[in-house]
mmCIF file of C-alpha atoms and ligand atoms in Angstrom:
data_model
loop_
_atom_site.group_PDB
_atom_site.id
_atom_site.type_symbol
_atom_site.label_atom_id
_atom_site.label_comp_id
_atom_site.label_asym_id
_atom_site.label_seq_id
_atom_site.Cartn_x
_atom_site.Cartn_y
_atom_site.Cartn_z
ATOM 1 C CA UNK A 1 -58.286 -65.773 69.643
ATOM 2 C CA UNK A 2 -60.868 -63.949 67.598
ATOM 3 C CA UNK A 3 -62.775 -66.153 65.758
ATOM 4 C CA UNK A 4 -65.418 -65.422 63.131
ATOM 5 C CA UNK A 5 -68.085 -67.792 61.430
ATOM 6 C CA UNK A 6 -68.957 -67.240 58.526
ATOM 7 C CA UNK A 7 -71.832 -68.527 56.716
ATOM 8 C CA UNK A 8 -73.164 -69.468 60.331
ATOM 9 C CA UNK A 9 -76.554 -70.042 59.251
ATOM 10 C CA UNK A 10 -76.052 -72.852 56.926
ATOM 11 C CA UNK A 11 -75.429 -76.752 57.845
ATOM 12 C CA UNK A 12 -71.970 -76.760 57.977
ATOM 13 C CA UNK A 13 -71.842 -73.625 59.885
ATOM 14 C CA UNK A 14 -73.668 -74.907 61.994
ATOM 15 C CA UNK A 15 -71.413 -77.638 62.485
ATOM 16 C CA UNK A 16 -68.791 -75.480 62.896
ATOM 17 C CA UNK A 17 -69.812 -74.305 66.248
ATOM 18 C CA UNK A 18 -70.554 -77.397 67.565
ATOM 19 C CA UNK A 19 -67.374 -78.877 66.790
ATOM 20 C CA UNK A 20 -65.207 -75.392 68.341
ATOM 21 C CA UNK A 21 -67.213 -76.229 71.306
ATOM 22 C CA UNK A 22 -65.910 -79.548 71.280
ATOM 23 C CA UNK A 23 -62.472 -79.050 69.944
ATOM 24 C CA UNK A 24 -62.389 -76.539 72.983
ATOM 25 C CA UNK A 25 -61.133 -73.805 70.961
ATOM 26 C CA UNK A 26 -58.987 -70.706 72.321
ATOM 27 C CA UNK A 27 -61.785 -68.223 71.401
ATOM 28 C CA UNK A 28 -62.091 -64.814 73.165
ATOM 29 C CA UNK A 29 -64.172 -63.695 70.823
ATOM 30 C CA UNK A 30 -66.681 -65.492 68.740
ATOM 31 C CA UNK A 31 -67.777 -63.385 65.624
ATOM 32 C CA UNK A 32 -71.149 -65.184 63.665
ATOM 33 C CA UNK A 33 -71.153 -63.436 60.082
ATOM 34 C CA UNK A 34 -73.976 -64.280 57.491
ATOM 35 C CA UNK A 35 -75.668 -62.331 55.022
ATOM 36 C CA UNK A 36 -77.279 -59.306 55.612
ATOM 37 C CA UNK A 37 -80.839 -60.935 55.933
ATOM 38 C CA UNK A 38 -79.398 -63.151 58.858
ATOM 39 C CA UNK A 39 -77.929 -60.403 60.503
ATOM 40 C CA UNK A 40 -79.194 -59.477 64.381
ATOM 41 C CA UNK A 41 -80.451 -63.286 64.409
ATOM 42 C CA UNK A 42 -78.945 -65.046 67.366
ATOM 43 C CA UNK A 43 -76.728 -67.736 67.810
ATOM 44 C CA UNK A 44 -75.677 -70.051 70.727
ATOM 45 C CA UNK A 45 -71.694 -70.746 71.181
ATOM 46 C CA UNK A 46 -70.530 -72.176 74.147
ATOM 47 C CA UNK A 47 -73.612 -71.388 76.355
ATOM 48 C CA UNK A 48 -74.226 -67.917 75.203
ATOM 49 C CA UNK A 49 -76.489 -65.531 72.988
ATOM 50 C CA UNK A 50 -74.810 -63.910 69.979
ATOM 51 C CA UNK A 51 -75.909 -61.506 67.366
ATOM 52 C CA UNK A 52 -74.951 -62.219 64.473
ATOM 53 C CA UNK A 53 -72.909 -59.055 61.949
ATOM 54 C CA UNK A 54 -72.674 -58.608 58.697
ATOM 55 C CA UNK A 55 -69.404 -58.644 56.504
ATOM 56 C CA UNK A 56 -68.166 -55.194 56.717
ATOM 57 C CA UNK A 57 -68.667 -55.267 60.712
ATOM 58 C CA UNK A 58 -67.198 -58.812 60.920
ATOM 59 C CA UNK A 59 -63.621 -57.377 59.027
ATOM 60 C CA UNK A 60 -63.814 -54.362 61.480
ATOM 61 C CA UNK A 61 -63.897 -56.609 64.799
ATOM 62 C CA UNK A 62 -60.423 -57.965 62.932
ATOM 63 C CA UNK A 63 -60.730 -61.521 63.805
ATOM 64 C CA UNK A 64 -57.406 -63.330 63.980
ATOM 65 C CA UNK A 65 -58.717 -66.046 61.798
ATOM 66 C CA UNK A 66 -61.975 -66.578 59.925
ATOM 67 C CA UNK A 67 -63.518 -69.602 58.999
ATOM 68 C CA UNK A 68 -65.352 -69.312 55.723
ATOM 69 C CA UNK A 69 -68.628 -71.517 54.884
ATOM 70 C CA UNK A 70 -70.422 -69.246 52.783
ATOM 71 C CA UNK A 71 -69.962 -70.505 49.190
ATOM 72 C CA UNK A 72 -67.319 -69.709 46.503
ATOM 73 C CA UNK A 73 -68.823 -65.981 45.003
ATOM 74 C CA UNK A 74 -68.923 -64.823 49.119
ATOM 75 C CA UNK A 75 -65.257 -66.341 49.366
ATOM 76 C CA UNK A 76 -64.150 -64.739 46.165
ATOM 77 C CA UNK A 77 -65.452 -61.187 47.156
ATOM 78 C CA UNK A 78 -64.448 -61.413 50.778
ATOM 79 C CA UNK A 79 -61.861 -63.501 51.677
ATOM 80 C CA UNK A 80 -59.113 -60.858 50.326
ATOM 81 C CA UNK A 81 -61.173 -58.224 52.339
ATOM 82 C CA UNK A 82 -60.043 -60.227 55.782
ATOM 83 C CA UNK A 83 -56.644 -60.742 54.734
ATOM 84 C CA UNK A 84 -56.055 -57.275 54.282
ATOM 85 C CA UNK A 85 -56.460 -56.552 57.837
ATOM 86 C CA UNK A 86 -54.586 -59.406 58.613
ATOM 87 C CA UNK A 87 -57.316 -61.859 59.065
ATOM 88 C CA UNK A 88 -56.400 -65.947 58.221
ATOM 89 C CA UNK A 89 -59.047 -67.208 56.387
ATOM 90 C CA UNK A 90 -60.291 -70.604 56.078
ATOM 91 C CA UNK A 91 -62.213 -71.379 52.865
ATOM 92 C CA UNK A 92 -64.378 -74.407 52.619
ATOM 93 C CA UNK A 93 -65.675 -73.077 49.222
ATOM 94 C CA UNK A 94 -64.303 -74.708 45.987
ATOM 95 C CA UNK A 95 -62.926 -70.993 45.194
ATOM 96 C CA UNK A 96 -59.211 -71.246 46.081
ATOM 97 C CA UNK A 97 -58.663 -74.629 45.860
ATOM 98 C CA UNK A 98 -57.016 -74.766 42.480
ATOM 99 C CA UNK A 99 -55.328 -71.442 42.742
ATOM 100 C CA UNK A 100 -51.380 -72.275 42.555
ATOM 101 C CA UNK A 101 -50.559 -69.642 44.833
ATOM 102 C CA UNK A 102 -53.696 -71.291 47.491
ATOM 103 C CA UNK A 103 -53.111 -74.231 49.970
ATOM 104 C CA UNK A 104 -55.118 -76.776 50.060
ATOM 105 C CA UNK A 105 -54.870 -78.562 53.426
ATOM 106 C CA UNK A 106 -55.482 -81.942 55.003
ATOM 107 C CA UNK A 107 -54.304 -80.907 58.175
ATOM 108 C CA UNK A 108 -52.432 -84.609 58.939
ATOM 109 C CA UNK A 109 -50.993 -84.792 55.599
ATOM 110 C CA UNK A 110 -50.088 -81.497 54.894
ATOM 111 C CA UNK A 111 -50.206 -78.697 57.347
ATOM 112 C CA UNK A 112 -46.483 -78.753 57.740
ATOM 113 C CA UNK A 113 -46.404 -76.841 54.685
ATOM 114 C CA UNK A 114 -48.341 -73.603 56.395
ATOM 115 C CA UNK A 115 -46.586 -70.191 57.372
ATOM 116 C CA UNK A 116 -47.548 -67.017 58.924
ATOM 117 C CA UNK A 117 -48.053 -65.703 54.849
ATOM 118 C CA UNK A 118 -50.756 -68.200 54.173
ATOM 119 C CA UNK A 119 -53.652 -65.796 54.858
ATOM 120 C CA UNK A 120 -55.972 -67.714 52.920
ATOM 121 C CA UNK A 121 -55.994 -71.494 52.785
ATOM 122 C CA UNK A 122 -58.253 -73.420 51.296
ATOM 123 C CA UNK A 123 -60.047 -76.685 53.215
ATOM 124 C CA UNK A 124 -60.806 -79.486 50.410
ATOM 125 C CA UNK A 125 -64.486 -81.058 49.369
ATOM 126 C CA UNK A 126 -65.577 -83.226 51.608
ATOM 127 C CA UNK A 127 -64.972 -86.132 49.168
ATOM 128 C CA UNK A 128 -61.518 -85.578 48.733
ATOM 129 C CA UNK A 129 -60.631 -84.981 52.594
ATOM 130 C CA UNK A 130 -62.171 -88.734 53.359
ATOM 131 C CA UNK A 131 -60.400 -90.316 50.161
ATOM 132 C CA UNK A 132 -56.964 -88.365 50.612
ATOM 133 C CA UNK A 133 -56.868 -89.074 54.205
ATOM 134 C CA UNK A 134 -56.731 -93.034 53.673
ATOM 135 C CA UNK A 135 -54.439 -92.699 50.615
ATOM 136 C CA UNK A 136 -51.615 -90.150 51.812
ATOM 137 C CA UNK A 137 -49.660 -93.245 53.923
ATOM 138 C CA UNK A 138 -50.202 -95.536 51.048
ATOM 139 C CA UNK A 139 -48.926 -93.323 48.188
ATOM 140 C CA UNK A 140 -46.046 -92.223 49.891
ATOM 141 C CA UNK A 141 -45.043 -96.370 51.089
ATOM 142 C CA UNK A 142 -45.805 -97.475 47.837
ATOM 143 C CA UNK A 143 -46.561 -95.090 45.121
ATOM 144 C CA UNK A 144 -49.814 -94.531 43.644
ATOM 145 C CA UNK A 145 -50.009 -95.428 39.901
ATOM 146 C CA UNK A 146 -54.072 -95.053 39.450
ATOM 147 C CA UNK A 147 -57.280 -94.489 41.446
ATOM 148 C CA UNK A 148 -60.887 -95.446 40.318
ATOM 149 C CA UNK A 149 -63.456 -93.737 43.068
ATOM 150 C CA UNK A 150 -67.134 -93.912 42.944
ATOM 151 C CA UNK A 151 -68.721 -91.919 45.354
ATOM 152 C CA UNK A 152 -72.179 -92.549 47.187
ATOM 153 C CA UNK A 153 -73.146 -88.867 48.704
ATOM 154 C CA UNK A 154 -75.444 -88.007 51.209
ATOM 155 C CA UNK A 155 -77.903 -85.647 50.676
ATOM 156 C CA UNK A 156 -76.514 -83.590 53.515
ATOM 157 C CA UNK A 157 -73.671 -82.376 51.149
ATOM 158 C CA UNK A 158 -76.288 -80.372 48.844
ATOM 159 C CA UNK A 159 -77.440 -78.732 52.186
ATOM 160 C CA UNK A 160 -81.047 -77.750 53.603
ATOM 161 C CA UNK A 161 -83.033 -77.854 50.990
ATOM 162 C CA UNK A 162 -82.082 -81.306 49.787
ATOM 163 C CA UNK A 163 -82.683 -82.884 53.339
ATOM 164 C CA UNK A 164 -85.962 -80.968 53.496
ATOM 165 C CA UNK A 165 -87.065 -82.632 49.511
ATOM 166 C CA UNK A 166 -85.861 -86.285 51.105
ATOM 167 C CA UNK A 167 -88.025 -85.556 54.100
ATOM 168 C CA UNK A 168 -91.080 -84.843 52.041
ATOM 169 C CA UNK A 169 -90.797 -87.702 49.572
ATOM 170 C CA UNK A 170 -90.273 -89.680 52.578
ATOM 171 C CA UNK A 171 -93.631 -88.549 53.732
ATOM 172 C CA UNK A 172 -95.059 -89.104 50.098
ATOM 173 C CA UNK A 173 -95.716 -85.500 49.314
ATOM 174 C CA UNK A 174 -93.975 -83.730 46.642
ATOM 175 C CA UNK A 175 -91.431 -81.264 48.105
ATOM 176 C CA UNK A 176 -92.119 -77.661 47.907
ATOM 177 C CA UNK A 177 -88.633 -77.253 46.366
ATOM 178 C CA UNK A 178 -86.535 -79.648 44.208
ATOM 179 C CA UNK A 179 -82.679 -79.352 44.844
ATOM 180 C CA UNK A 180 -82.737 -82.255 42.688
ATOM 181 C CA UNK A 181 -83.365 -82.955 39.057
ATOM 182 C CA UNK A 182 -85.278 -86.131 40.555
ATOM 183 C CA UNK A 183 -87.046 -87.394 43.839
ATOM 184 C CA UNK A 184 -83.884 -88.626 45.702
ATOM 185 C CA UNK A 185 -86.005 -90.598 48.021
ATOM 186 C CA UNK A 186 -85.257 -94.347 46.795
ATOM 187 C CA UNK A 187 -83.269 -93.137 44.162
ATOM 188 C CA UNK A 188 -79.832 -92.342 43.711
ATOM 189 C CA UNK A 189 -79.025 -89.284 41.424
ATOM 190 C CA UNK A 190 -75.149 -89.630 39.566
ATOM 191 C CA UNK A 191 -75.069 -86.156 39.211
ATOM 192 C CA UNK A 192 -72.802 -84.498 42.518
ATOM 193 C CA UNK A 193 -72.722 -80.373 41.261
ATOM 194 C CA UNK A 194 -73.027 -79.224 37.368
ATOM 195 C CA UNK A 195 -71.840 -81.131 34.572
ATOM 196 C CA UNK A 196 -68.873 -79.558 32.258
ATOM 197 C CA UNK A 197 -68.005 -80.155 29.077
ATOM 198 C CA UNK A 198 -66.015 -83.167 29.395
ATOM 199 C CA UNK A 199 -69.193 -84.749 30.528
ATOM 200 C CA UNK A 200 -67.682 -84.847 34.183
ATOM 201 C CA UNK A 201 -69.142 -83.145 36.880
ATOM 202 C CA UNK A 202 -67.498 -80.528 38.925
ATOM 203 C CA UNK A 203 -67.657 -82.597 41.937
ATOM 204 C CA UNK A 204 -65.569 -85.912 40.192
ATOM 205 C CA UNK A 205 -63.012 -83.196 38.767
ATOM 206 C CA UNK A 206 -62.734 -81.811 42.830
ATOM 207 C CA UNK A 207 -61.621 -85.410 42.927
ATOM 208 C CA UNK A 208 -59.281 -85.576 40.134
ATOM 209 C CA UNK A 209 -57.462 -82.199 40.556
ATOM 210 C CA UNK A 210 -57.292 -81.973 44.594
ATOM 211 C CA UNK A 211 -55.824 -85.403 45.334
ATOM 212 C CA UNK A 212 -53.298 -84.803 42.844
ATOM 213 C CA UNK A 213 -52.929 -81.492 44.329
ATOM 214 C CA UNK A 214 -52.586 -82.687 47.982
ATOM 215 C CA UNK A 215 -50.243 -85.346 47.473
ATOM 216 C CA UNK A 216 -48.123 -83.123 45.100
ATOM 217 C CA UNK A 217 -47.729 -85.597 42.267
ATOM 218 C CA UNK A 218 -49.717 -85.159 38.866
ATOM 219 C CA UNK A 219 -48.807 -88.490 37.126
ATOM 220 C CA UNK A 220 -51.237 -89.933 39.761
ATOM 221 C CA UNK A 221 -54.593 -90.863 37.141
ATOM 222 C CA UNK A 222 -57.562 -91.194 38.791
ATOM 223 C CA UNK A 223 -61.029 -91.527 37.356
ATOM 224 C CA UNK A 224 -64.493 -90.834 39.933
ATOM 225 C CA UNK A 225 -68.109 -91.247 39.410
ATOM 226 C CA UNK A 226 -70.388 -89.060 42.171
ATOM 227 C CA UNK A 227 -73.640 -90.238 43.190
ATOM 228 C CA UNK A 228 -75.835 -88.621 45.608
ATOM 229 C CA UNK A 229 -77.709 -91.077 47.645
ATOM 230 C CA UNK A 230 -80.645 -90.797 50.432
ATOM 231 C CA UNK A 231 -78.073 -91.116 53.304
ATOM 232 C CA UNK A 232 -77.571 -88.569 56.193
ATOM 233 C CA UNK A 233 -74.396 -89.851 57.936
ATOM 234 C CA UNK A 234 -71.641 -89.525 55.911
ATOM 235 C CA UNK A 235 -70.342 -89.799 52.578
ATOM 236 C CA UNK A 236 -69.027 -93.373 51.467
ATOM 237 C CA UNK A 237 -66.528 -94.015 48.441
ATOM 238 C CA UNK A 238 -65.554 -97.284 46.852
ATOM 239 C CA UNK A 239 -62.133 -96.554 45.725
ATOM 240 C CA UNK A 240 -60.060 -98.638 43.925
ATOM 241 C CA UNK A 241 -56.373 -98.180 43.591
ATOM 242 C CA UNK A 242 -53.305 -99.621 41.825
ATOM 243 C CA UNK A 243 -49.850 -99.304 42.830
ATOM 244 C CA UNK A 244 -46.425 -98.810 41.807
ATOM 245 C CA UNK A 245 -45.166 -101.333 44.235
ATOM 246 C CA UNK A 246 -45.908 -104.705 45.314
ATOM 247 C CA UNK A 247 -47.900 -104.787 49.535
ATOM 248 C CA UNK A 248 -48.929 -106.902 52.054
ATOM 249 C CA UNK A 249 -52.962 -106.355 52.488
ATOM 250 C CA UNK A 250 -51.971 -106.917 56.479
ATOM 251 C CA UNK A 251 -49.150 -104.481 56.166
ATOM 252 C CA UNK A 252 -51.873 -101.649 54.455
ATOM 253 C CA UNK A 253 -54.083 -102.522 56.694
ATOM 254 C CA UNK A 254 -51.255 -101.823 59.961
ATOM 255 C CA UNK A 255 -50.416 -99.123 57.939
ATOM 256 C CA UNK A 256 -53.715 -97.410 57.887
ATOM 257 C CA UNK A 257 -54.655 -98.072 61.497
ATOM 258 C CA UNK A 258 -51.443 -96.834 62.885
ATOM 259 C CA UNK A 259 -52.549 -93.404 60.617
ATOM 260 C CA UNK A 260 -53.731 -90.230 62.289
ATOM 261 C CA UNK A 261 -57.522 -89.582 62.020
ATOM 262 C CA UNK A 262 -58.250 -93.105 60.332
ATOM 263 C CA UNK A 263 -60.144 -95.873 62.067
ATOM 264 C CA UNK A 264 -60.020 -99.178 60.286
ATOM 265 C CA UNK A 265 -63.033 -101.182 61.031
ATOM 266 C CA UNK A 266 -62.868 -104.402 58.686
ATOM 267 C CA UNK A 267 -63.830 -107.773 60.122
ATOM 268 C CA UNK A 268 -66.249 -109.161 57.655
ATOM 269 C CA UNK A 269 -66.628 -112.375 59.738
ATOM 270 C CA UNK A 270 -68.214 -110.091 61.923
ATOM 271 C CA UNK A 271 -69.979 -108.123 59.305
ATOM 272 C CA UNK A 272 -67.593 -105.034 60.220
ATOM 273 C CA UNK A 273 -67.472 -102.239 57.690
ATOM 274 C CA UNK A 274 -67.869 -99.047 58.258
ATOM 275 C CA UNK A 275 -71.244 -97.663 57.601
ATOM 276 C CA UNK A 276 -72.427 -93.338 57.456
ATOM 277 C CA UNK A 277 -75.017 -94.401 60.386
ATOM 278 C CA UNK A 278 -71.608 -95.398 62.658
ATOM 279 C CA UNK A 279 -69.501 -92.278 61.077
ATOM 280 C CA UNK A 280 -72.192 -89.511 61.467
ATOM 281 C CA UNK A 281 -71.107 -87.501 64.414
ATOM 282 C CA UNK A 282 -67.387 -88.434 64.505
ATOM 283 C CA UNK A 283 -64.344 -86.696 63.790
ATOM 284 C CA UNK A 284 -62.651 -89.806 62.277
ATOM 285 C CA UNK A 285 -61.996 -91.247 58.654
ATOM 286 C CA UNK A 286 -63.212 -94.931 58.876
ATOM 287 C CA UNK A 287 -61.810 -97.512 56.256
ATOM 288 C CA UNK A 288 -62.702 -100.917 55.973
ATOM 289 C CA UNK A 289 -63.560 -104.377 53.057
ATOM 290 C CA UNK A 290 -59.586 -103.801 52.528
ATOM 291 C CA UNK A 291 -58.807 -106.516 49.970
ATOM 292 C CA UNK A 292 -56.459 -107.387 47.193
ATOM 293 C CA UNK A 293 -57.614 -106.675 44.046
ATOM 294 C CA UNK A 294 -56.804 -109.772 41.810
ATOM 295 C CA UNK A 295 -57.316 -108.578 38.406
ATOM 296 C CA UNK A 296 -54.358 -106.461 38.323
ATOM 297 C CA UNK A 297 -50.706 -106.513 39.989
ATOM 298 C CA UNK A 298 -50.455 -104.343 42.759
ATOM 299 C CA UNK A 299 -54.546 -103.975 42.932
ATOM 300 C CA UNK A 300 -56.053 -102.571 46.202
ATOM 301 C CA UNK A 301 -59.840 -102.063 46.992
ATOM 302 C CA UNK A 302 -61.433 -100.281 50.100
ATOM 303 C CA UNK A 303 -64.286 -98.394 51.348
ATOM 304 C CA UNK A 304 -64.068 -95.079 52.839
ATOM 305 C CA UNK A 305 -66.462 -93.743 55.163
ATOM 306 C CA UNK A 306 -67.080 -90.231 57.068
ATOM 307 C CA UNK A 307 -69.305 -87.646 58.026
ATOM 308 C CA UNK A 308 -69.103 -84.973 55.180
ATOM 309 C CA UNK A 309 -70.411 -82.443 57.476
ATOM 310 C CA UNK A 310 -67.363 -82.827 59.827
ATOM 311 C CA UNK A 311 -64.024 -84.206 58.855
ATOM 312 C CA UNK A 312 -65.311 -83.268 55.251
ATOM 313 C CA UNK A 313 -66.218 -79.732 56.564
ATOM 314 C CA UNK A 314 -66.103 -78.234 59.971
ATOM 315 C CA UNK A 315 -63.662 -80.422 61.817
ATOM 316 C CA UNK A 316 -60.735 -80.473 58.859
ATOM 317 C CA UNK A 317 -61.299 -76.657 59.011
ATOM 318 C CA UNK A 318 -60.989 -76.169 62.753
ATOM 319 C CA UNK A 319 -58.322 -78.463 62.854
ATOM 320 C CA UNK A 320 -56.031 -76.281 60.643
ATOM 321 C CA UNK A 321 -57.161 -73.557 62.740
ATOM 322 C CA UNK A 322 -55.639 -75.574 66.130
ATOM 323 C CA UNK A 323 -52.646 -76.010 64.286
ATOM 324 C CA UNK A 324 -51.999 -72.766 63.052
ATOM 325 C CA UNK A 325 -52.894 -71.341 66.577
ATOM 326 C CA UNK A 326 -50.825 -74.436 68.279
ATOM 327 C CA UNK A 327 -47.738 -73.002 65.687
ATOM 328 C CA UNK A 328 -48.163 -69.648 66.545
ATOM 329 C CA UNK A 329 -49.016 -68.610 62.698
ATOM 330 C CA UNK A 330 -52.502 -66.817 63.670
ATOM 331 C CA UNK A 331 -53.064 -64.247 65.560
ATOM 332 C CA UNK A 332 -51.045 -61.465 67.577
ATOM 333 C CA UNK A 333 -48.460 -64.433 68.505
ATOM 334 C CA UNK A 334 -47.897 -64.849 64.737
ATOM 335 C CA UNK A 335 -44.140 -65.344 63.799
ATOM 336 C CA UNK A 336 -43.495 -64.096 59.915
ATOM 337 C CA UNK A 337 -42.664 -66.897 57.942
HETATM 338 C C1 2RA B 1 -71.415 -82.269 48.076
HETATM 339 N N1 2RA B 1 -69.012 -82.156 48.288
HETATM 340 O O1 2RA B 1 -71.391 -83.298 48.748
HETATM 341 C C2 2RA B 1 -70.190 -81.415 47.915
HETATM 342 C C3 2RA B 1 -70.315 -80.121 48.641
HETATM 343 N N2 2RA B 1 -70.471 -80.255 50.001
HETATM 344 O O2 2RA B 1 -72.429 -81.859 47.504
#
């Protein structure tokens, strides 16, 4: 399989390679694509030296799929540009998600839907991959009437330059750049992307529209408040939910630890939660502080835990890739739809 990278350069490209390496990927040929001031630069995969190409080269080489981390105006331009030549693309941007005619893919809850057509399909935010994840089983068992999520966002989500401000302040110097409004060192900043008019931000809509969007039912209401917070693990939600139907917390509980890609860890006895510094590194979705929520009928509350950078980036992404190679829809064994 030809496999390009692009955006290799930034955090979550970076990720990317680490977690084809581990995902042992079928790649004959790895292709690292980044912006013309990256280009020549090397990069490591899998033991070797790579140059990395620019755009125009990258669509020449014809990858069979291309895994896009390069923000949503680079996604917009190009994207179409590798489907053309028959090139699946893989968009972590926001720039397809929303786009009726785009999937948007959870790879456990949803890749069943893909065909040898979808030539671009779009990977979630990282925030709606961990929350989604958890809440797939549990809408379709008992129907999902409303969902309250506040978010608390590491810094890693906002990329270098944020992690390079945190480091500073940490220090006590100013940084040399602000990707912040504020000093997020002992702060926390509720303010995840730009605000719209609705006096949301972009980030709490991602929330709104793509988990209605992924589990295909708009009644579903759901209300979110982002925050960014001085964390580099993992992102961590507090979400709330109420359902249609009466549960069992054991039975939601079995229910989410028999779940693909979810690790419950909830034994407060044992102070047992899960935490970004045990999620950073791992492919998982970790859920845990399940508990009835006694101010409503049919009230649940949980905490959802996982490293943004992977199953909210790189590993969600690669996993659709492994599917749609393991289903023979990339590629020169691709079988039209
Ligand atoms: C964030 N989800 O955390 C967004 C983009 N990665 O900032």
């Amino acid at each position: 399989m030809r496999v390009a990278v692009v955006g290799v350069t930034g955090m979550v490209g970076n990720v990317m390679i680490k977690v084809l390496e581990e995902h042992q990927f079928p790649i004959t040929e790895f292709i690292p694509v980044a912006s013309e001031r990256s280009v020549g630069k090397e990069v490591v995969y899998n033991g070797s030296k790579y140059a990395i190409i620019g755009m125009e080269a990258a669509i020449a080489a014809r990858p069979d799929v291309a895994i896009f981390s390069a923000g949503g105006g680079t996604s917009l331009e190009w994207a179409p540009k590798f489907a053309a030549v028959g090139t699946t693309v893989i968009d972590n941007s926001s720039a397809w998600r929303m786009d009726p005619s785009k999937k948007l893919i959870v790879p456990e809850i949803n890749a069943n839907t893909l065909t040898a057509d979808d030539k671009i399909i779009a990977n979630p935010n990282c925030s709606t991959i961990q929350m989604v994840l958890a809440l797939a089983p549990l809408h379709q068992k008992y129907g999902i009437k409303r969902i309250v999520v506040s978010t608390y966002q590491s810094i890693t989500g906002t990329g270098m330059k944020a992690v390079k401000q945190y480091q500073m302040e940490r220090k006590g110097f100013e940084a040399d750049e602000m990707a912040y409004a504020y000093p997020i060192f002992e702060n926390c900043i509720p303010h995840c992307d730009s605000f719209l008019e609705n006096d949301y931000t972009k980030e709490e809509m991602k929330l709104v529209n793509e988990t209605r969007k992924i589990l295909g039912d708009q009644s579903i209401a759901i209300t979110s408040t982002t925050v960014r917070v001085p964390v580099l693990g993992g992102h961590s939600e507090s979400v709330n939910i109420e359902f249609n139907q009466p549960f069992e917390v054991a039975d939601v509980k079995k229910l989410l630890s028999e779940t693909p890609g979810i690790v419950v860890q909830d034994n407060p006895a044992k102070n047992e939660y899960p935490m970004p510094m045990l999620a950073k590194d791992h492919d998982e979705v970790f859920v845990g502080r399940i508990r009835r929520d006694e101010s409503i009928a049919n009230g649940l509350n949980m905490w959802i835990v996982a490293d943004n950078l992977r199953k909210g980036a790189a590993t969600n992404a690669v996993q659709i890739a492994k599917y749609l190679a393991a289903h023979h829809l990339i590629g020169q064994t691709a079988v039209p739809a």
